[in-house]
Amino acid sequence: MQTAEQLRFNAEEYLTWEERQAEKHEFVAGEVFAMVGARQDHVVVSGNIFAGLKQGLRGTPCRAYISDLKLHVEAADAFFYPDVMVSCHPDDLKNQHYISHPTLIVEVLSDTTAAYDRGGKFAAYRSLESLQEYVIVDIDARRVECFRRTADNDWLLHDYHGDADCEFQSLGISFSLADMFEDIEPV
């Protein structure tokens, strides 16, 4: 990640500044980081997941969002751009700039963000009371790791690979990994 020219912002300053930027930037505890463009496979897989979720959510109060909408994680003093997220919370429908109550977040791994997606970012996401599932997609391994919040507020890993159907239990939706990785050449 690369920092913006100004070294420190508060959340309000970041939101004002970010609206005027051509590129996207994430905000974490006063620091701003430029988002690097994604490779084609990353965009295709994110789009496939978004399309599957959007189709599965028709007629429900939930909405799927792709990576251009910010996620506010107040406990971490952060704004992120997840690859895909779903919110079923009515307050999120009222805010045009970001959501704060996701039920599901999907991050598609890239070489430069994999460690952060699994570590610091997941730690921040876990502070969201609304979050029920955090999904990490590894394109190269054709694998999906779905972490589900348990009744005891622990996170249980469900690992999907091969011919499995990936289940998003919080939404009552599942679809095949073949659909998720459609149009991606074998490694």
XYZ file of N, CA, C and O in Angstrom:
748
model
N 0.839 -1.180 0.000
C 0.000 0.000 0.000
C 0.881 1.240 0.000
O 1.929 1.246 0.623
N 0.403 2.267 -0.644
C 1.145 3.508 -0.754
C 0.361 4.613 -0.057
O -0.849 4.705 -0.188
N 1.025 5.443 0.736
C 0.325 6.506 1.452
C 0.074 7.713 0.567
O 0.810 7.966 -0.366
N -0.968 8.443 0.898
C -1.285 9.682 0.179
C -0.269 10.756 0.563
O 0.474 10.599 1.523
N -0.259 11.853 -0.171
C 0.709 12.909 0.078
C 0.579 13.496 1.480
O 1.564 13.710 2.154
N -0.631 13.800 1.919
C -0.820 14.305 3.282
C -0.660 13.124 4.224
O -1.219 12.056 3.999
N 0.085 13.309 5.297
C 0.407 12.182 6.158
C -0.737 11.764 7.072
O -0.912 10.588 7.320
N -1.506 12.707 7.600
C -2.552 12.359 8.561
C -3.871 13.050 8.206
O -3.884 14.202 7.781
N -4.972 12.327 8.397
C -6.322 12.858 8.226
C -7.152 12.395 9.410
O -6.871 11.343 9.990
N -8.221 13.099 9.712
C -9.246 12.485 10.538
C -10.292 11.944 9.559
O -10.208 12.199 8.354
N -11.267 11.211 10.047
C -12.227 10.547 9.154
C -12.992 11.557 8.295
O -13.187 11.336 7.097
N -13.412 12.665 8.884
C -14.170 13.666 8.130
C -13.310 14.295 7.029
O -13.768 14.474 5.899
N -12.060 14.615 7.342
C -11.147 15.175 6.340
C -10.903 14.174 5.210
O -10.863 14.540 4.037
N -10.730 12.901 5.589
C -10.528 11.858 4.583
C -11.712 11.784 3.621
O -11.533 11.751 2.406
N -12.932 11.755 4.154
C -14.115 11.642 3.301
C -14.223 12.821 2.337
O -14.539 12.640 1.159
N -13.937 14.016 2.816
C -13.966 15.207 1.952
C -12.888 15.116 0.881
O -13.132 15.368 -0.299
N -11.685 14.758 1.286
C -10.552 14.641 0.362
C -10.788 13.533 -0.665
O -10.555 13.708 -1.849
N -11.286 12.385 -0.207
C -11.480 11.215 -1.067
C -12.472 11.502 -2.202
O -12.306 11.010 -3.314
N -13.490 12.320 -1.931
C -14.479 12.652 -2.968
C -13.849 13.349 -4.169
O -14.370 13.272 -5.278
N -12.723 14.019 -3.963
C -12.072 14.776 -5.033
C -10.969 13.985 -5.741
O -10.317 14.510 -6.644
N -10.757 12.739 -5.361
C -9.658 11.953 -5.914
C -10.113 11.113 -7.106
O -11.222 10.590 -7.121
N -9.235 10.952 -8.069
C -9.520 10.101 -9.229
C -9.371 8.625 -8.867
O -10.087 7.773 -9.377
N -8.441 8.313 -7.991
C -8.213 6.933 -7.547
C -8.814 6.735 -6.162
O -9.056 7.684 -5.430
N -9.004 5.473 -5.794
C -9.542 5.134 -4.481
C -8.405 5.044 -3.456
O -7.286 4.650 -3.787
N -8.760 5.384 -2.201
C -7.808 5.307 -1.095
C -8.522 4.741 0.122
O -9.649 5.137 0.411
N -7.869 3.834 0.819
C -8.405 3.350 2.087
C -7.835 4.207 3.216
O -6.770 4.820 3.077
N -8.565 4.239 4.321
C -8.218 5.075 5.469
C -8.154 4.181 6.696
O -9.110 3.454 6.984
N -7.034 4.221 7.414
C -6.889 3.424 8.630
C -6.212 4.278 9.691
O -5.036 4.651 9.546
N -6.951 4.599 10.742
C -6.420 5.304 11.909
C -5.587 6.527 11.520
O -4.470 6.715 12.000
N -6.139 7.356 10.643
C -5.478 8.593 10.278
C -4.590 8.526 9.057
O -4.216 9.555 8.506
N -4.221 7.343 8.609
C -3.369 7.197 7.429
C -4.206 6.816 6.215
O -5.190 6.093 6.336
N -3.773 7.301 5.053
C -4.499 7.055 3.808
C -3.585 6.272 2.866
O -2.417 6.600 2.708
N -4.152 5.227 2.251
C -3.385 4.340 1.390
C -4.023 4.259 0.011
O -5.219 3.981 -0.106
N -3.228 4.488 -1.023
C -3.716 4.408 -2.402
C -4.016 2.960 -2.744
O -3.269 2.054 -2.386
N -5.119 2.759 -3.451
C -5.486 1.417 -3.905
C -4.843 1.176 -5.267
O -4.958 2.006 -6.168
N -4.197 0.041 -5.405
C -3.539 -0.321 -6.658
C -4.562 -1.019 -7.552
O -5.424 -1.751 -7.073
N -4.483 -0.803 -8.848
C -5.396 -1.460 -9.784
C -5.293 -2.975 -9.699
O -4.230 -3.528 -9.432
N -6.403 -3.644 -9.931
C -6.463 -5.103 -9.834
C -6.173 -5.745 -11.191
O -6.432 -5.161 -12.242
N -5.682 -6.986 -11.131
C -5.471 -7.727 -12.375
C -6.823 -8.244 -12.878
O -7.803 -8.304 -12.133
N -6.859 -8.616 -14.142
C -8.111 -9.003 -14.789
C -8.812 -10.154 -14.067
O -10.038 -10.110 -13.863
N -8.085 -11.216 -13.691
C -8.709 -12.356 -13.007
C -9.413 -11.913 -11.720
O -10.489 -12.405 -11.386
N -8.804 -10.991 -11.007
C -9.370 -10.468 -9.755
C -10.720 -9.800 -10.018
O -11.699 -10.039 -9.315
N -10.767 -8.988 -11.062
C -11.997 -8.271 -11.411
C -13.083 -9.252 -11.872
O -14.247 -9.119 -11.494
N -12.708 -10.250 -12.666
C -13.674 -11.233 -13.167
C -14.281 -12.030 -12.013
O -15.510 -12.184 -11.928
N -13.437 -12.527 -11.109
C -13.944 -13.322 -9.975
C -14.821 -12.455 -9.071
O -15.898 -12.880 -8.652
N -14.393 -11.236 -8.782
C -15.223 -10.329 -7.968
C -16.577 -10.102 -8.632
O -17.615 -10.119 -7.962
N -16.566 -9.891 -9.946
C -17.814 -9.700 -10.683
C -18.706 -10.927 -10.657
O -19.926 -10.810 -10.517
N -18.111 -12.110 -10.791
C -18.881 -13.351 -10.730
C -19.560 -13.507 -9.367
O -20.735 -13.900 -9.289
N -18.833 -13.198 -8.310
C -19.396 -13.312 -6.956
C -20.513 -12.296 -6.770
O -21.602 -12.620 -6.275
N -20.259 -11.052 -7.180
C -21.286 -10.016 -7.082
C -22.547 -10.425 -7.842
O -23.665 -10.317 -7.325
N -22.375 -10.916 -9.075
C -23.524 -11.309 -9.900
C -24.315 -12.439 -9.240
O -25.557 -12.411 -9.219
N -23.608 -13.433 -8.691
C -24.289 -14.538 -8.020
C -25.049 -14.082 -6.785
O -26.182 -14.516 -6.537
N -24.426 -13.186 -6.024
C -25.097 -12.675 -4.826
C -26.289 -11.786 -5.199
O -27.356 -11.909 -4.608
N -26.097 -10.924 -6.159
C -27.198 -10.044 -6.582
C -28.406 -10.865 -7.031
O -29.542 -10.584 -6.649
N -28.144 -11.893 -7.826
C -29.225 -12.777 -8.295
C -29.912 -13.451 -7.108
O -31.137 -13.501 -7.039
N -29.116 -13.970 -6.177
C -29.671 -14.681 -5.029
C -30.402 -13.795 -4.038
O -31.217 -14.276 -3.249
N -30.118 -12.497 -4.055
C -30.726 -11.570 -3.094
C -31.990 -10.895 -3.614
O -32.637 -10.154 -2.864
N -32.351 -11.164 -4.860
C -33.556 -10.527 -5.415
C -34.753 -10.812 -4.513
O -34.963 -11.931 -4.070
N -35.532 -9.779 -4.257
C -36.729 -9.937 -3.437
C -36.464 -9.935 -1.939
O -37.382 -10.149 -1.150
N -35.225 -9.678 -1.529
C -34.897 -9.615 -0.100
C -34.556 -8.163 0.249
O -34.338 -7.336 -0.636
N -34.441 -7.863 1.541
C -34.044 -6.501 1.924
C -32.525 -6.272 1.825
O -32.045 -5.187 2.150
N -31.792 -7.257 1.358
C -30.333 -7.179 1.300
C -29.867 -6.672 -0.066
O -30.515 -6.923 -1.078
N -28.693 -5.992 -0.059
C -28.095 -5.507 -1.297
C -26.628 -5.921 -1.354
O -25.915 -5.851 -0.353
N -26.202 -6.313 -2.549
C -24.795 -6.615 -2.792
C -24.122 -5.370 -3.364
O -24.739 -4.623 -4.140
N -22.877 -5.154 -2.958
C -22.107 -3.998 -3.423
C -20.749 -4.479 -3.925
O -20.141 -5.376 -3.348
N -20.262 -3.830 -4.971
C -18.951 -4.129 -5.538
C -17.964 -3.088 -5.008
O -18.354 -2.130 -4.356
N -16.723 -3.220 -5.334
C -15.608 -2.522 -4.688
C -15.573 -1.003 -4.768
O -14.662 -0.394 -4.223
N -16.519 -0.359 -5.375
C -16.476 1.104 -5.443
C -17.161 1.791 -4.261
O -17.097 3.013 -4.150
N -17.805 1.039 -3.386
C -18.458 1.629 -2.214
C -17.612 1.349 -0.976
O -17.156 0.226 -0.768
N -17.438 2.376 -0.156
C -16.631 2.253 1.059
C -17.402 1.520 2.160
O -18.621 1.590 2.241
N -16.627 0.883 3.025
C -17.127 0.268 4.252
C -16.515 1.025 5.420
O -15.286 1.152 5.496
N -17.342 1.529 6.314
C -16.847 2.225 7.505
C -16.770 1.234 8.661
O -17.766 0.606 9.006
N -15.580 1.118 9.248
C -15.380 0.285 10.431
C -15.004 1.240 11.557
O -13.832 1.579 11.741
N -16.015 1.700 12.284
C -15.819 2.739 13.295
C -14.827 2.315 14.376
O -13.959 3.106 14.762
N -14.915 1.085 14.865
C -14.036 0.625 15.942
C -12.566 0.652 15.546
O -11.687 0.772 16.396
N -12.281 0.553 14.261
C -10.898 0.582 13.770
C -10.534 1.957 13.209
O -9.427 2.134 12.704
N -11.461 2.924 13.270
C -11.270 4.240 12.666
C -10.790 4.068 11.232
O -9.727 4.555 10.839
N -11.593 3.327 10.443
C -11.146 2.947 9.102
C -12.289 2.976 8.087
O -13.458 2.800 8.435
N -11.881 3.190 6.836
C -12.744 3.032 5.675
C -12.007 2.130 4.691
O -10.851 2.400 4.356
N -12.673 1.062 4.268
C -12.089 0.111 3.327
C -12.963 0.029 2.080
O -14.120 0.453 2.089
N -12.406 -0.577 1.037
C -13.136 -0.880 -0.194
C -13.102 -2.400 -0.397
O -12.281 -2.902 -1.162
N -13.973 -3.154 0.278
C -13.980 -4.604 0.054
C -14.326 -4.916 -1.405
O -15.014 -4.140 -2.075
N -13.877 -6.078 -1.882
C -14.178 -6.459 -3.263
C -15.675 -6.631 -3.473
O -16.223 -6.181 -4.473
N -16.339 -7.284 -2.524
C -17.793 -7.465 -2.565
C -18.286 -7.453 -1.127
O -17.608 -7.963 -0.231
N -19.440 -6.880 -0.901
C -20.051 -6.943 0.432
C -21.561 -6.910 0.278
O -22.082 -6.486 -0.751
N -22.231 -7.394 1.325
C -23.691 -7.417 1.355
C -24.146 -6.813 2.670
O -23.611 -7.141 3.730
N -25.135 -5.930 2.580
C -25.762 -5.379 3.778
C -27.262 -5.612 3.699
O -27.864 -5.450 2.643
N -27.824 -5.955 4.837
C -29.270 -6.130 4.961
C -29.839 -5.098 5.932
O -31.008 -5.160 6.305
N -29.017 -4.163 6.353
C -29.388 -3.180 7.376
C -30.051 -1.953 6.743
O -29.500 -1.369 5.811
N -31.208 -1.534 7.243
C -31.916 -0.398 6.635
C -31.127 0.915 6.672
O -31.265 1.740 5.766
N -30.279 1.129 7.682
C -29.491 2.367 7.741
C -28.510 2.471 6.580
O -28.187 3.570 6.125
N -28.028 1.325 6.104
C -27.075 1.354 4.989
C -27.729 1.783 3.678
O -27.054 2.304 2.791
N -29.028 1.591 3.555
C -29.731 2.035 2.345
C -29.823 3.555 2.273
O -29.979 4.124 1.197
N -29.689 4.222 3.420
C -29.840 5.677 3.492
C -28.536 6.424 3.216
O -28.566 7.612 2.940
N -27.401 5.753 3.318
C -26.112 6.430 3.167
C -25.544 6.158 1.785
O -25.244 5.014 1.444
N -25.352 7.173 0.998
C -24.873 7.023 -0.379
C -23.353 6.896 -0.477
O -22.840 6.564 -1.542
N -22.614 7.158 0.586
C -21.154 7.209 0.511
C -20.448 5.985 1.089
O -19.324 5.683 0.686
N -21.078 5.313 2.041
C -20.471 4.120 2.631
C -21.532 3.337 3.396
O -22.613 3.854 3.679
N -21.193 2.086 3.692
C -22.059 1.290 4.570
C -21.290 0.973 5.850
O -20.051 1.049 5.887
N -22.030 0.619 6.888
C -21.417 0.356 8.190
C -21.870 -0.950 8.826
O -21.377 -1.313 9.885
N -22.835 -1.631 8.194
C -23.434 -2.817 8.820
C -23.475 -4.013 7.860
O -24.549 -4.573 7.618
N -22.346 -4.442 7.324
C -22.387 -5.560 6.381
C -22.690 -6.882 7.078
O -22.325 -7.082 8.239
N -23.355 -7.757 6.368
C -23.577 -9.125 6.834
C -22.463 -10.030 6.323
O -22.016 -10.933 7.015
N -21.999 -9.750 5.100
C -20.994 -10.567 4.432
C -19.980 -9.652 3.752
O -20.365 -8.640 3.159
N -18.694 -10.011 3.852
C -17.624 -9.303 3.153
C -16.797 -10.338 2.411
O -16.456 -11.386 2.965
N -16.461 -10.033 1.148
C -15.612 -10.897 0.330
C -14.369 -10.118 -0.077
O -14.488 -8.998 -0.586
N -13.198 -10.711 0.146
C -11.938 -10.163 -0.360
C -11.323 -11.210 -1.280
O -11.182 -12.380 -0.899
N -10.990 -10.804 -2.494
C -10.296 -11.653 -3.448
C -8.810 -11.332 -3.294
O -8.400 -10.180 -3.416
N -8.024 -12.351 -2.982
C -6.614 -12.133 -2.676
C -5.824 -11.678 -3.893
O -6.075 -12.100 -5.015
N -4.856 -10.825 -3.634
C -3.834 -10.474 -4.619
C -2.489 -10.628 -3.915
O -2.427 -10.681 -2.680
N -1.426 -10.714 -4.682
C -0.106 -10.910 -4.087
C 0.238 -9.815 -3.087
O 0.840 -10.082 -2.057
N -0.154 -8.587 -3.375
C 0.236 -7.470 -2.520
C -0.640 -7.296 -1.285
O -0.212 -6.657 -0.326
N -1.853 -7.849 -1.278
C -2.754 -7.622 -0.147
C -3.086 -8.869 0.666
O -3.773 -8.766 1.681
N -2.629 -10.045 0.261
C -3.043 -11.298 0.900
C -2.782 -11.301 2.403
O -3.676 -11.654 3.188
N -1.596 -10.921 2.825
C -1.271 -10.957 4.254
C -2.156 -9.992 5.040
O -2.653 -10.324 6.125
N -2.382 -8.802 4.504
C -3.218 -7.812 5.184
C -4.683 -8.258 5.219
O -5.357 -8.099 6.235
N -5.179 -8.834 4.100
C -6.560 -9.323 4.064
C -6.790 -10.404 5.115
O -7.861 -10.486 5.713
N -5.799 -11.244 5.346
C -5.917 -12.332 6.325
C -5.655 -11.853 7.760
O -6.108 -12.465 8.706
N -4.907 -10.762 7.893
C -4.480 -10.309 9.220
C -5.198 -9.064 9.698
O -6.292 -9.124 10.251
N -4.556 -7.905 9.487
C -5.072 -6.650 10.024
C -6.461 -6.278 9.554
O -7.279 -5.784 10.324
N -6.736 -6.525 8.293
C -8.062 -6.178 7.772
C -9.129 -7.087 8.381
O -10.196 -6.611 8.789
N -8.839 -8.380 8.489
C -9.800 -9.298 9.101
C -10.022 -8.931 10.574
O -11.151 -8.983 11.071
N -8.976 -8.515 11.267
C -9.125 -8.091 12.666
C -10.078 -6.892 12.760
O -10.941 -6.837 13.640
N -9.927 -5.936 11.854
C -10.828 -4.782 11.845
C -12.256 -5.222 11.525
O -13.213 -4.795 12.192
N -12.419 -6.063 10.530
C -13.751 -6.532 10.141
C -14.456 -7.259 11.285
O -15.675 -7.146 11.438
N -13.710 -8.021 12.073
C -14.327 -8.765 13.182
C -14.979 -7.854 14.212
O -15.831 -8.294 14.978
N -14.602 -6.573 14.248
C -15.207 -5.642 15.201
C -16.619 -5.214 14.774
O -17.329 -4.589 15.559
N -17.014 -5.538 13.558
C -18.348 -5.196 13.063
C -19.371 -6.193 13.607
O -19.354 -7.368 13.234
N -20.256 -5.742 14.473
C -21.239 -6.639 15.088
C -22.165 -7.285 14.065
O -22.632 -8.406 14.254
N -22.436 -6.602 12.964
C -23.351 -7.115 11.949
C -22.724 -8.225 11.102
O -23.442 -9.028 10.505
N -21.400 -8.266 11.044
C -20.721 -9.200 10.140
C -20.901 -10.643 10.591
O -20.571 -11.003 11.720
N -21.429 -11.472 9.691
C -21.640 -12.891 9.977
C -20.671 -13.789 9.220
O -20.359 -14.887 9.677
N -20.201 -13.331 8.042
C -19.279 -14.148 7.247
C -18.225 -13.260 6.588
O -18.557 -12.198 6.055
N -16.983 -13.741 6.666
C -15.878 -13.092 5.965
C -15.291 -14.132 5.024
O -14.895 -15.215 5.451
N -15.256 -13.796 3.739
C -14.874 -14.757 2.706
C -13.593 -14.293 2.027
O -13.509 -13.153 1.563
N -12.620 -15.193 1.976
C -11.350 -14.939 1.298
C -11.280 -15.873 0.100
O -11.422 -17.090 0.236
N -11.056 -15.293 -1.085
C -11.013 -16.074 -2.317
C -9.587 -16.078 -2.850
O -9.002 -15.023 -3.089
N -9.043 -17.280 -3.007
C -7.693 -17.467 -3.550
C -7.838 -17.992 -4.973
O -8.151 -19.165 -5.184
N -7.634 -17.115 -5.950
C -7.827 -17.489 -7.356
C -6.839 -18.558 -7.782
O -7.219 -19.545 -8.419
N -5.566 -18.388 -7.445
C -4.531 -19.334 -7.886
C -4.776 -20.741 -7.358
O -4.556 -21.720 -8.064
N -5.266 -20.851 -6.122
C -5.528 -22.167 -5.522
C -6.947 -22.656 -5.811
O -7.295 -23.782 -5.433
N -7.766 -21.826 -6.451
C -9.185 -22.153 -6.699
C -9.835 -22.606 -5.392
O -10.470 -23.640 -5.294
N -9.693 -21.741 -4.384
C -10.131 -22.076 -3.029
C -10.857 -20.889 -2.414
O -10.507 -19.739 -2.658
N -11.863 -21.189 -1.599
C -12.609 -20.162 -0.882
C -12.603 -20.521 0.593
O -12.969 -21.630 0.980
N -12.174 -19.565 1.401
C -12.188 -19.730 2.854
C -13.292 -18.832 3.393
O -13.244 -17.622 3.229
N -14.272 -19.452 4.015
C -15.400 -18.706 4.564
C -15.341 -18.800 6.091
O -15.486 -19.883 6.655
N -15.111 -17.669 6.726
C -15.092 -17.606 8.184
C -16.471 -17.167 8.639
O -16.965 -16.113 8.221
N -17.098 -17.988 9.508
C -18.444 -17.687 10.010
C -18.399 -17.403 11.501
O -17.765 -18.139 12.257
N -19.103 -16.361 11.891
C -19.209 -16.025 13.317
C -20.123 -17.054 13.989
O -21.206 -17.346 13.484
N -19.689 -17.582 15.108
C -20.495 -18.544 15.863
C -21.318 -17.806 16.923
O -21.113 -16.619 17.170
N -22.209 -18.525 17.576
C -23.025 -17.952 18.646
C -22.164 -17.452 19.797
O -22.557 -16.543 20.535
N -20.967 -18.032 19.962
C -20.044 -17.616 21.024
C -19.112 -16.493 20.576
O -18.148 -16.176 21.266
N -19.371 -15.913 19.402
C -18.578 -14.834 18.828
C -17.162 -15.283 18.441
O -16.231 -14.481 18.419
N -17.017 -16.564 18.154
C -15.778 -17.083 17.581
C -15.960 -17.129 16.072
O -17.076 -16.984 15.562
N -14.863 -17.364 15.369
C -14.915 -17.448 13.907
C -14.486 -18.836 13.484
O -13.380 -19.272 13.790
N -15.378 -19.539 12.775
C -15.155 -20.913 12.344
C -14.896 -20.927 10.834
O -15.671 -20.350 10.063
N -13.812 -21.586 10.422
C -13.432 -21.652 9.014
C -14.152 -22.788 8.305
O -14.156 -23.919 8.775
N -14.733 -22.475 7.139
C -15.290 -23.461 6.223
C -14.503 -23.317 4.926
O -14.502 -22.251 4.316
N -13.855 -24.381 4.511
C -12.937 -24.363 3.381
C -13.593 -25.041 2.183
O -14.033 -26.184 2.276
N -13.683 -24.324 1.072
C -14.314 -24.847 -0.138
C -13.283 -24.927 -1.256
O -12.570 -23.963 -1.513
N -13.240 -26.070 -1.926
C -12.352 -26.243 -3.082
C -12.881 -27.381 -3.934
O -13.827 -28.068 -3.561
N -12.306 -27.545 -5.105
C -12.745 -28.617 -6.003
C -14.116 -28.327 -6.588
O -14.381 -27.235 -7.073
N -14.997 -29.333 -6.528
C -16.330 -29.230 -7.114
C -17.392 -28.762 -6.116
O -18.592 -28.886 -6.381
N -16.967 -28.222 -4.991
C -17.895 -27.851 -3.925
C -18.776 -26.671 -4.320
O -18.442 -25.888 -5.198
N -19.902 -26.578 -3.632
C -20.723 -25.381 -3.687
C -20.359 -24.542 -2.471
O -20.282 -25.053 -1.353
N -20.126 -23.272 -2.686
C -19.792 -22.353 -1.604
C -21.091 -21.858 -0.982
O -21.961 -21.356 -1.692
N -21.210 -22.010 0.328
C -22.422 -21.601 1.031
C -22.193 -20.295 1.774
O -21.229 -20.163 2.514
N -23.092 -19.355 1.541
C -23.131 -18.130 2.320
C -24.346 -18.264 3.234
O -25.445 -17.827 2.894
N -24.160 -18.923 4.367
C -25.277 -19.265 5.242
C -26.011 -18.052 5.775
O -27.221 -18.098 5.967
N -25.293 -16.953 6.003
C -25.939 -15.759 6.548
C -26.991 -15.199 5.593
O -27.895 -14.478 6.014
N -26.873 -15.547 4.317
C -27.799 -15.037 3.305
C -28.696 -16.121 2.720
O -29.591 -15.828 1.935
N -28.434 -17.381 3.075
C -29.205 -18.484 2.504
C -28.929 -18.676 1.024
O -29.823 -19.054 0.264
N -27.686 -18.413 0.599
C -27.304 -18.503 -0.813
C -26.097 -19.422 -0.947
O -25.188 -19.391 -0.122
N -26.102 -20.219 -1.999
C -24.897 -20.979 -2.329
C -24.767 -21.015 -3.847
O -25.762 -20.917 -4.561
N -23.520 -21.080 -4.317
C -23.290 -21.317 -5.732
C -21.962 -22.009 -5.915
O -21.109 -22.030 -5.024
N -21.804 -22.627 -7.053
C -20.651 -23.496 -7.290
C -19.374 -22.695 -7.464
O -19.386 -21.547 -7.920
N -18.261 -23.337 -7.124
C -16.972 -22.711 -7.370
C -16.735 -22.562 -8.863
O -16.066 -21.622 -9.295
N -17.316 -23.462 -9.660
C -17.197 -23.332 -11.115
C -17.797 -22.006 -11.579
O -17.226 -21.326 -12.436
N -18.939 -21.616 -11.013
C -19.538 -20.326 -11.355
C -18.681 -19.169 -10.834
O -18.525 -18.147 -11.499
N -18.127 -19.338 -9.640
C -17.304 -18.294 -9.049
C -16.048 -18.032 -9.888
O -15.640 -16.893 -10.066
N -15.449 -19.108 -10.403
C -14.205 -18.989 -11.176
C -14.441 -19.064 -12.695
O -13.516 -19.297 -13.462
N -15.692 -18.835 -13.099
C -16.017 -18.842 -14.534
C -15.157 -17.824 -15.278
O -14.891 -16.726 -14.793
N -14.711 -18.219 -16.472
C -13.893 -17.369 -17.352
C -12.461 -17.168 -16.863
O -11.746 -16.291 -17.381
N -12.024 -17.953 -15.905
C -10.644 -17.888 -15.405
C -9.900 -19.096 -15.947
O -10.343 -20.232 -15.782
N -8.786 -18.842 -16.624
C -7.997 -19.929 -17.198
C -7.367 -20.761 -16.088
O -6.948 -20.220 -15.076
N -7.265 -22.087 -16.283
C -6.603 -22.935 -15.291
C -5.158 -22.505 -15.083
O -4.511 -22.028 -16.015
N -4.709 -22.685 -13.856
C -3.319 -22.295 -13.512
C -2.346 -23.291 -14.082
O -2.529 -24.451 -14.095
